PDB file of C-alpha atoms and ligand atoms in Angstrom:
ATOM      1  CA  MET A 437      13.115 -31.735 -46.157  1.00 49.00           C
ATOM      2  CA  SER A 438      13.084 -28.956 -43.289  1.00 51.00           C
ATOM      3  CA  SER A 439      10.505 -27.649 -41.484  1.00 47.00           C
ATOM      4  CA  ARG A 440       9.867 -24.878 -38.977  1.00 71.00           C
ATOM      5  CA  THR A 441       7.859 -26.539 -36.327  1.00 87.00           C
ATOM      6  CA  PRO A 442       6.601 -29.586 -36.550  1.00 94.00           C
ATOM      7  CA  LYS A 443       3.292 -30.428 -37.464  1.00 96.00           C
ATOM      8  CA  LEU A 444       0.964 -33.125 -35.943  1.00 97.00           C
ATOM      9  CA  PHE A 445      -0.906 -34.273 -38.692  1.00 98.00           C
ATOM     10  CA  VAL A 446      -4.349 -36.827 -37.672  1.00 98.00           C
ATOM     11  CA  ILE A 447      -5.743 -38.736 -40.336  1.00 97.00           C
ATOM     12  CA  SER A 448      -9.511 -40.145 -40.090  1.00 97.00           C
ATOM     13  CA  GLY A 449     -11.560 -42.316 -42.518  1.00 94.00           C
ATOM     14  CA  PRO A 450     -14.030 -45.460 -41.954  1.00 93.00           C
ATOM     15  CA  SER A 451     -12.174 -48.537 -41.405  1.00 86.00           C
ATOM     16  CA  GLY A 452     -11.500 -50.044 -44.960  1.00 87.00           C
ATOM     17  CA  ALA A 453     -11.094 -46.840 -46.916  1.00 91.00           C
ATOM     18  CA  GLY A 454      -7.163 -47.704 -47.477  1.00 91.00           C
ATOM     19  CA  LYS A 455      -6.201 -45.283 -44.770  1.00 92.00           C
ATOM     20  CA  GLY A 456      -3.329 -47.502 -43.629  1.00 90.00           C
ATOM     21  CA  THR A 457      -2.434 -48.135 -47.201  1.00 93.00           C
ATOM     22  CA  LEU A 458      -2.118 -44.782 -47.685  1.00 96.00           C
ATOM     23  CA  VAL A 459      -0.005 -43.996 -44.814  1.00 95.00           C
ATOM     24  CA  ALA A 460       2.417 -46.208 -45.442  1.00 94.00           C
ATOM     25  CA  GLN A 461       2.902 -45.152 -49.437  1.00 97.00           C
ATOM     26  CA  VAL A 462       3.073 -40.902 -48.085  1.00 97.00           C
ATOM     27  CA  ARG A 463       5.569 -42.938 -45.250  1.00 96.00           C
ATOM     28  CA  GLU A 464       7.914 -43.502 -48.447  1.00 97.00           C
ATOM     29  CA  ARG A 465       7.685 -40.510 -50.502  1.00 97.00           C
ATOM     30  CA  LEU A 466       8.261 -38.309 -47.155  1.00 97.00           C
ATOM     31  CA  PRO A 467      10.382 -40.618 -44.903  1.00 96.00           C
ATOM     32  CA  HIS A 468      10.636 -37.374 -42.676  1.00 95.00           C
ATOM     33  CA  LEU A 469       7.238 -37.840 -41.075  1.00 96.00           C
ATOM     34  CA  GLY A 470       7.105 -39.951 -38.075  1.00 95.00           C
ATOM     35  CA  LEU A 471       3.729 -42.076 -37.270  1.00 95.00           C
ATOM     36  CA  ALA A 472       2.867 -42.721 -33.472  1.00 96.00           C
ATOM     37  CA  VAL A 473       1.854 -46.164 -32.767  1.00 96.00           C
ATOM     38  CA  SER A 474      -1.660 -46.681 -31.189  1.00 97.00           C
ATOM     39  CA  ALA A 475      -2.323 -49.666 -28.572  1.00 98.00           C
ATOM     40  CA  THR A 476      -5.277 -51.085 -29.172  1.00 98.00           C
ATOM     41  CA  THR A 477      -7.282 -54.058 -27.544  1.00 98.00           C
ATOM     42  CA  ARG A 478      -8.187 -56.260 -30.337  1.00 96.00           C
ATOM     43  CA  ALA A 479      -6.430 -59.243 -31.668  1.00 96.00           C
ATOM     44  CA  PRO A 480      -3.517 -58.975 -33.883  1.00 96.00           C
ATOM     45  CA  ARG A 481      -4.563 -59.723 -37.499  1.00 91.00           C
ATOM     46  CA  ALA A 482      -2.536 -61.521 -39.687  1.00 91.00           C
ATOM     47  CA  GLY A 483       1.091 -60.155 -40.486  1.00 94.00           C
ATOM     48  CA  GLU A 484      -0.106 -57.200 -37.711  1.00 95.00           C
ATOM     49  CA  ILE A 485       3.085 -57.005 -35.263  1.00 97.00           C
ATOM     50  CA  ASP A 486       3.349 -55.270 -31.811  1.00 98.00           C
ATOM     51  CA  GLY A 487       5.094 -52.505 -31.497  1.00 96.00           C
ATOM     52  CA  VAL A 488       5.039 -52.072 -35.799  1.00 94.00           C
ATOM     53  CA  THR A 489       1.436 -51.909 -36.020  1.00 93.00           C
ATOM     54  CA  TYR A 490      -0.329 -51.334 -33.008  1.00 96.00           C
ATOM     55  CA  HIS A 491       0.388 -51.728 -29.331  1.00 98.00           C
ATOM     56  CA  PHE A 492      -1.731 -54.455 -28.413  1.00 98.00           C
ATOM     57  CA  LEU A 493      -2.168 -54.404 -25.095  1.00 98.00           C
ATOM     58  CA  THR A 494      -4.736 -56.849 -22.624  1.00 98.00           C
ATOM     59  CA  ASP A 495      -8.054 -54.880 -20.784  1.00 98.00           C
ATOM     60  CA  ASP A 496      -6.641 -55.148 -18.055  1.00 98.00           C
ATOM     61  CA  GLU A 497      -2.662 -53.567 -19.398  1.00 98.00           C
ATOM     62  CA  PHE A 498      -5.224 -50.691 -21.425  1.00 98.00           C
ATOM     63  CA  THR A 499      -6.562 -50.049 -18.357  1.00 98.00           C
ATOM     64  CA  ARG A 500      -4.300 -49.541 -16.388  1.00 98.00           C
ATOM     65  CA  ARG A 501      -2.194 -47.495 -18.821  1.00 98.00           C
ATOM     66  CA  VAL A 502      -5.928 -45.458 -18.442  1.00 98.00           C
ATOM     67  CA  ASP A 503      -5.685 -44.815 -15.750  1.00 98.00           C
ATOM     68  CA  ASN A 504      -1.742 -44.396 -15.574  1.00 98.00           C
ATOM     69  CA  GLY A 505      -2.438 -40.565 -17.603  1.00 97.00           C
ATOM     70  CA  ASP A 506      -0.261 -42.170 -20.854  1.00 98.00           C
ATOM     71  CA  PHE A 507      -2.745 -41.490 -23.675  1.00 98.00           C
ATOM     72  CA  LEU A 508      -3.305 -38.206 -25.562  1.00 97.00           C
ATOM     73  CA  GLU A 509      -6.607 -39.313 -25.983  1.00 97.00           C
ATOM     74  CA  TRP A 510      -8.421 -42.777 -26.700  1.00 98.00           C
ATOM     75  CA  ALA A 511     -11.843 -44.490 -27.310  1.00 96.00           C
ATOM     76  CA  GLN A 512     -14.144 -47.407 -28.227  1.00 94.00           C
ATOM     77  CA  VAL A 513     -13.761 -47.476 -32.449  1.00 90.00           C
ATOM     78  CA  HIS A 514     -15.922 -50.761 -33.496  1.00 85.00           C
ATOM     79  CA  ASP A 515     -16.237 -53.170 -30.937  1.00 87.00           C
ATOM     80  CA  HIS A 516     -12.480 -52.351 -29.072  1.00 96.00           C
ATOM     81  CA  ARG A 517     -10.288 -49.508 -27.413  1.00 98.00           C
ATOM     82  CA  TYR A 518      -7.515 -47.612 -29.020  1.00 98.00           C
ATOM     83  CA  GLY A 519      -5.619 -44.995 -27.709  1.00 98.00           C
ATOM     84  CA  THR A 520      -2.894 -42.104 -28.928  1.00 98.00           C
ATOM     85  CA  LEU A 521      -0.189 -42.519 -26.234  1.00 97.00           C
ATOM     86  CA  VAL A 522       1.182 -39.322 -25.248  1.00 96.00           C
ATOM     87  CA  SER A 523       4.946 -41.163 -25.486  1.00 95.00           C
ATOM     88  CA  GLU A 524       4.810 -41.850 -29.082  1.00 95.00           C
ATOM     89  CA  VAL A 525       3.479 -38.246 -29.740  1.00 95.00           C
ATOM     90  CA  GLU A 526       6.202 -36.423 -27.578  1.00 94.00           C
ATOM     91  CA  ARG A 527       9.073 -39.088 -28.744  1.00 93.00           C
ATOM     92  CA  ASN A 528       8.748 -37.546 -32.514  1.00 94.00           C
ATOM     93  CA  LEU A 529       7.416 -33.623 -31.566  1.00 94.00           C
ATOM     94  CA  ASP A 530      10.639 -33.736 -29.388  1.00 94.00           C
ATOM     95  CA  ALA A 531      12.785 -34.926 -31.964  1.00 95.00           C
ATOM     96  CA  GLY A 532      11.537 -31.534 -34.453  1.00 95.00           C
ATOM     97  CA  ARG A 533       9.476 -34.488 -36.727  1.00 96.00           C
ATOM     98  CA  SER A 534       6.100 -34.222 -37.088  1.00 96.00           C
ATOM     99  CA  LEU A 535       3.929 -37.327 -37.394  1.00 97.00           C
ATOM    100  CA  ILE A 536       0.637 -38.372 -38.211  1.00 97.00           C
ATOM    101  CA  LEU A 537      -2.378 -39.928 -35.843  1.00 97.00           C
ATOM    102  CA  GLU A 538      -4.451 -42.329 -37.918  1.00 96.00           C
ATOM    103  CA  ILE A 539      -7.549 -42.059 -35.633  1.00 96.00           C
ATOM    104  CA  ASP A 540     -11.181 -42.310 -35.806  1.00 93.00           C
ATOM    105  CA  VAL A 541     -12.842 -38.934 -35.166  1.00 94.00           C
ATOM    106  CA  GLN A 542     -13.832 -39.484 -31.602  1.00 94.00           C
ATOM    107  CA  GLY A 543     -10.097 -39.291 -31.066  1.00 96.00           C
ATOM    108  CA  ALA A 544      -9.585 -36.511 -33.683  1.00 97.00           C
ATOM    109  CA  LEU A 545     -11.076 -34.046 -32.335  1.00 95.00           C
ATOM    110  CA  ALA A 546      -9.777 -34.455 -28.610  1.00 96.00           C
ATOM    111  CA  VAL A 547      -6.779 -34.018 -30.437  1.00 96.00           C
ATOM    112  CA  LYS A 548      -7.440 -30.823 -31.881  1.00 95.00           C
ATOM    113  CA  ARG A 549      -8.123 -30.026 -28.789  1.00 94.00           C
ATOM    114  CA  ARG A 550      -5.680 -30.405 -26.674  1.00 93.00           C
ATOM    115  CA  PHE A 551      -3.396 -29.144 -30.126  1.00 93.00           C
ATOM    116  CA  PRO A 552      -5.716 -26.438 -31.659  1.00 94.00           C
ATOM    117  CA  SER A 553      -2.597 -26.910 -34.748  1.00 93.00           C
ATOM    118  CA  ALA A 554      -2.818 -30.269 -35.422  1.00 96.00           C
ATOM    119  CA  VAL A 555      -3.963 -30.753 -38.953  1.00 97.00           C
ATOM    120  CA  LEU A 556      -7.315 -33.159 -39.410  1.00 98.00           C
ATOM    121  CA  ILE A 557      -7.442 -34.967 -42.994  1.00 98.00           C
ATOM    122  CA  PHE A 558     -10.235 -37.111 -43.951  1.00 97.00           C
ATOM    123  CA  ILE A 559     -10.141 -40.082 -46.622  1.00 97.00           C
ATOM    124  CA  GLU A 560     -12.835 -41.111 -48.027  1.00 96.00           C
ATOM    125  CA  PRO A 561     -14.792 -44.254 -49.758  1.00 95.00           C
ATOM    126  CA  PRO A 562     -15.262 -43.213 -53.264  1.00 95.00           C
ATOM    127  CA  SER A 563     -18.917 -45.340 -52.178  1.00 95.00           C
ATOM    128  CA  LEU A 564     -20.591 -46.557 -49.230  1.00 95.00           C
ATOM    129  CA  GLU A 565     -20.962 -49.515 -51.857  1.00 95.00           C
ATOM    130  CA  ILE A 566     -17.049 -50.267 -52.606  1.00 95.00           C
ATOM    131  CA  LEU A 567     -15.854 -49.193 -49.093  1.00 95.00           C
ATOM    132  CA  ARG A 568     -18.342 -53.047 -48.255  1.00 95.00           C
ATOM    133  CA  GLU A 569     -16.473 -54.921 -50.884  1.00 94.00           C
ATOM    134  CA  ARG A 570     -12.922 -53.839 -49.806  1.00 91.00           C
ATOM    135  CA  LEU A 571     -13.725 -54.793 -46.301  1.00 92.00           C
ATOM    136  CA  VAL A 572     -15.411 -58.499 -47.288  1.00 93.00           C
ATOM    137  CA  GLY A 573     -11.879 -58.299 -50.014  1.00 92.00           C
ATOM    138  CA  ARG A 574     -10.228 -58.212 -46.874  1.00 86.00           C
ATOM    139  CA  GLY A 575     -11.808 -61.089 -45.714  1.00 87.00           C
ATOM    140  CA  SER A 576     -11.556 -60.767 -41.793  1.00 83.00           C
ATOM    141  CA  GLU A 577     -14.126 -59.310 -41.111  1.00 88.00           C
ATOM    142  CA  THR A 578     -16.929 -61.387 -39.687  1.00 91.00           C
ATOM    143  CA  GLU A 579     -20.937 -60.869 -40.399  1.00 93.00           C
ATOM    144  CA  GLU A 580     -21.218 -58.807 -37.400  1.00 94.00           C
ATOM    145  CA  SER A 581     -17.989 -56.754 -37.473  1.00 91.00           C
ATOM    146  CA  LEU A 582     -18.775 -55.678 -41.010  1.00 94.00           C
ATOM    147  CA  ALA A 583     -21.813 -54.568 -40.340  1.00 95.00           C
ATOM    148  CA  LEU A 584     -20.991 -52.840 -36.927  1.00 93.00           C
ATOM    149  CA  ARG A 585     -17.682 -50.948 -39.279  1.00 92.00           C
ATOM    150  CA  MET A 586     -20.527 -49.926 -41.996  1.00 95.00           C
ATOM    151  CA  ALA A 587     -22.689 -48.966 -39.110  1.00 94.00           C
ATOM    152  CA  ASP A 588     -19.486 -46.702 -38.094  1.00 92.00           C
ATOM    153  CA  ALA A 589     -18.167 -45.327 -41.538  1.00 94.00           C
ATOM    154  CA  GLU A 590     -21.962 -43.751 -42.164  1.00 94.00           C
ATOM    155  CA  GLU A 591     -21.451 -42.143 -38.775  1.00 93.00           C
ATOM    156  CA  GLU A 592     -17.527 -40.726 -39.462  1.00 92.00           C
ATOM    157  CA  LEU A 593     -18.450 -39.717 -43.134  1.00 93.00           C
ATOM    158  CA  LYS A 594     -20.823 -37.643 -40.982  1.00 92.00           C
ATOM    159  CA  VAL A 595     -18.354 -35.575 -39.095  1.00 91.00           C
ATOM    160  CA  ALA A 596     -16.388 -35.442 -42.402  1.00 92.00           C
ATOM    161  CA  GLY A 597     -17.435 -31.473 -42.574  1.00 91.00           C
ATOM    162  CA  VAL A 598     -14.909 -30.194 -39.442  1.00 90.00           C
ATOM    163  CA  TYR A 599     -11.713 -31.862 -41.299  1.00 95.00           C
ATOM    164  CA  GLY A 600      -9.738 -29.307 -42.634  1.00 93.00           C
ATOM    165  CA  ALA A 601      -9.024 -31.537 -45.932  1.00 96.00           C
ATOM    166  CA  ARG A 602     -10.728 -34.094 -47.630  1.00 96.00           C
ATOM    167  CA  LEU A 603      -9.755 -36.774 -49.793  1.00 96.00           C
ATOM    168  CA  VAL A 604     -11.222 -39.512 -51.782  1.00 96.00           C
ATOM    169  CA  ASN A 605      -9.299 -42.252 -52.328  1.00 96.00           C
ATOM    170  CA  ASP A 606     -10.742 -43.541 -54.789  1.00 95.00           C
ATOM    171  CA  ASP A 607      -7.284 -44.857 -56.656  1.00 96.00           C
ATOM    172  CA  LEU A 608      -4.339 -45.461 -54.494  1.00 95.00           C
ATOM    173  CA  ALA A 609      -1.581 -43.553 -56.813  1.00 97.00           C
ATOM    174  CA  ARG A 610      -3.915 -40.284 -57.383  1.00 98.00           C
ATOM    175  CA  ALA A 611      -4.449 -40.257 -53.634  1.00 98.00           C
ATOM    176  CA  THR A 612      -0.967 -40.800 -52.507  1.00 98.00           C
ATOM    177  CA  ASP A 613      -0.513 -37.685 -54.838  1.00 98.00           C
ATOM    178  CA  GLU A 614      -2.849 -35.797 -53.394  1.00 98.00           C
ATOM    179  CA  LEU A 615      -2.317 -36.451 -49.948  1.00 98.00           C
ATOM    180  CA  VAL A 616       1.902 -36.016 -50.520  1.00 98.00           C
ATOM    181  CA  GLU A 617       0.853 -32.953 -51.519  1.00 97.00           C
ATOM    182  CA  THR A 618      -1.222 -31.760 -49.338  1.00 97.00           C
ATOM    183  CA  LEU A 619       1.076 -32.508 -46.447  1.00 97.00           C
ATOM    184  CA  THR A 620       3.981 -30.844 -48.188  1.00 96.00           C
ATOM    185  CA  SER A 621       1.615 -27.840 -48.468  1.00 95.00           C
ATOM    186  CA  TYR A 622       0.496 -28.134 -44.932  1.00 94.00           C
ATOM    187  CA  GLU A 623       4.665 -28.737 -43.709  1.00 92.00           C
ATOM    188  CA  ARG A 624       5.038 -25.341 -45.325  1.00 89.00           C
ATOM    189  CA  CYS A 625       3.180 -23.220 -43.403  1.00 85.00           C
TER     190      CYS A 625
HETATM  191  P1  5GP B1589      -8.096 -51.530 -37.137  1.00 59.48           P
HETATM  192  O1  5GP B1589      -9.020 -52.288 -36.196  1.00 59.48           O
HETATM  193  O2  5GP B1589      -8.798 -51.977 -38.579  1.00 59.48           O
HETATM  194  O3  5GP B1589      -7.011 -51.646 -36.968  1.00 59.48           O
HETATM  195  O4  5GP B1589      -9.036 -50.027 -36.724  1.00 59.48           O
HETATM  196  C1  5GP B1589     -10.227 -49.616 -36.299  1.00 59.48           C
HETATM  197  C2  5GP B1589     -10.240 -47.752 -35.898  1.00 59.48           C
HETATM  198  O5  5GP B1589      -9.344 -47.266 -34.866  1.00 59.48           O
HETATM  199  C3  5GP B1589      -9.655 -47.292 -37.277  1.00 59.48           C
HETATM  200  O6  5GP B1589     -10.765 -46.416 -37.037  1.00 59.48           O
HETATM  201  C4  5GP B1589      -8.776 -45.987 -37.020  1.00 59.48           C
HETATM  202  O7  5GP B1589      -7.734 -44.909 -37.269  1.00 59.48           O
HETATM  203  C5  5GP B1589      -9.105 -46.770 -35.305  1.00 59.48           C
HETATM  204  N1  5GP B1589      -7.691 -46.242 -34.165  1.00 59.48           N
HETATM  205  C6  5GP B1589      -6.736 -46.854 -34.317  1.00 59.48           C
HETATM  206  N2  5GP B1589      -5.699 -46.421 -33.454  1.00 59.48           N
HETATM  207  C7  5GP B1589      -6.319 -45.287 -32.860  1.00 59.48           C
HETATM  208  C8  5GP B1589      -6.463 -44.469 -31.699  1.00 59.48           C
HETATM  209  O8  5GP B1589      -5.086 -44.573 -31.431  1.00 59.48           O
HETATM  210  N3  5GP B1589      -6.979 -43.547 -31.536  1.00 59.48           N
HETATM  211  C9  5GP B1589      -8.564 -43.567 -32.231  1.00 59.48           C
HETATM  212  N4  5GP B1589      -9.138 -42.937 -31.510  1.00 59.48           N
HETATM  213  N5  5GP B1589      -8.708 -44.783 -32.928  1.00 59.48           N
HETATM  214  C10 5GP B1589      -7.790 -44.915 -33.299  1.00 59.48           C
END
């Protein structure tokens, strides 16, 4: 599929809303879309691969890269730092490829300031109760990190109104169809 100008898509939503799974499904359907691999100071979870899931950095390395101006944006999310590397965005845009950034709301607003044409898409869970069940089911959260992620989710949902598009991840297949449709219609613009 060709696009006239490569588009920068920013996808946000509470942790546990299923953004990662949705984005993976969408990229299978739209393989021409690139993905910016973010950097983070959090530890890898089981199955996560350095350089693929995230660039996993130590605190010192993250600070060095901030000082070096390597980040388009970075933010403290939950209790770790996460950031979008300029190199990841340029690598895709320079190749004429639209790409997806999967980042939190603070990062999304920062990207929108730098790239006003960026398309912001918010993924919502069907309800906060279902979000909690999903996070518990993931088995990766402590009581404390679960509480933090739930509190952050409530804050993120308050900001969802500024996003250009919103979709509810109630059913993976349906939400994938809707996201594919949303991305392709913006790519045609
Ligand atoms: P997780 O630890 O569950 O992988 O991600 C936690 C949160 O960090 C998610 O809301 C995710 O969107 C956000 N995040 C991931 N990468 C970035 C980034 O590069 N910048 C910002 N601002 N947030 C990010």
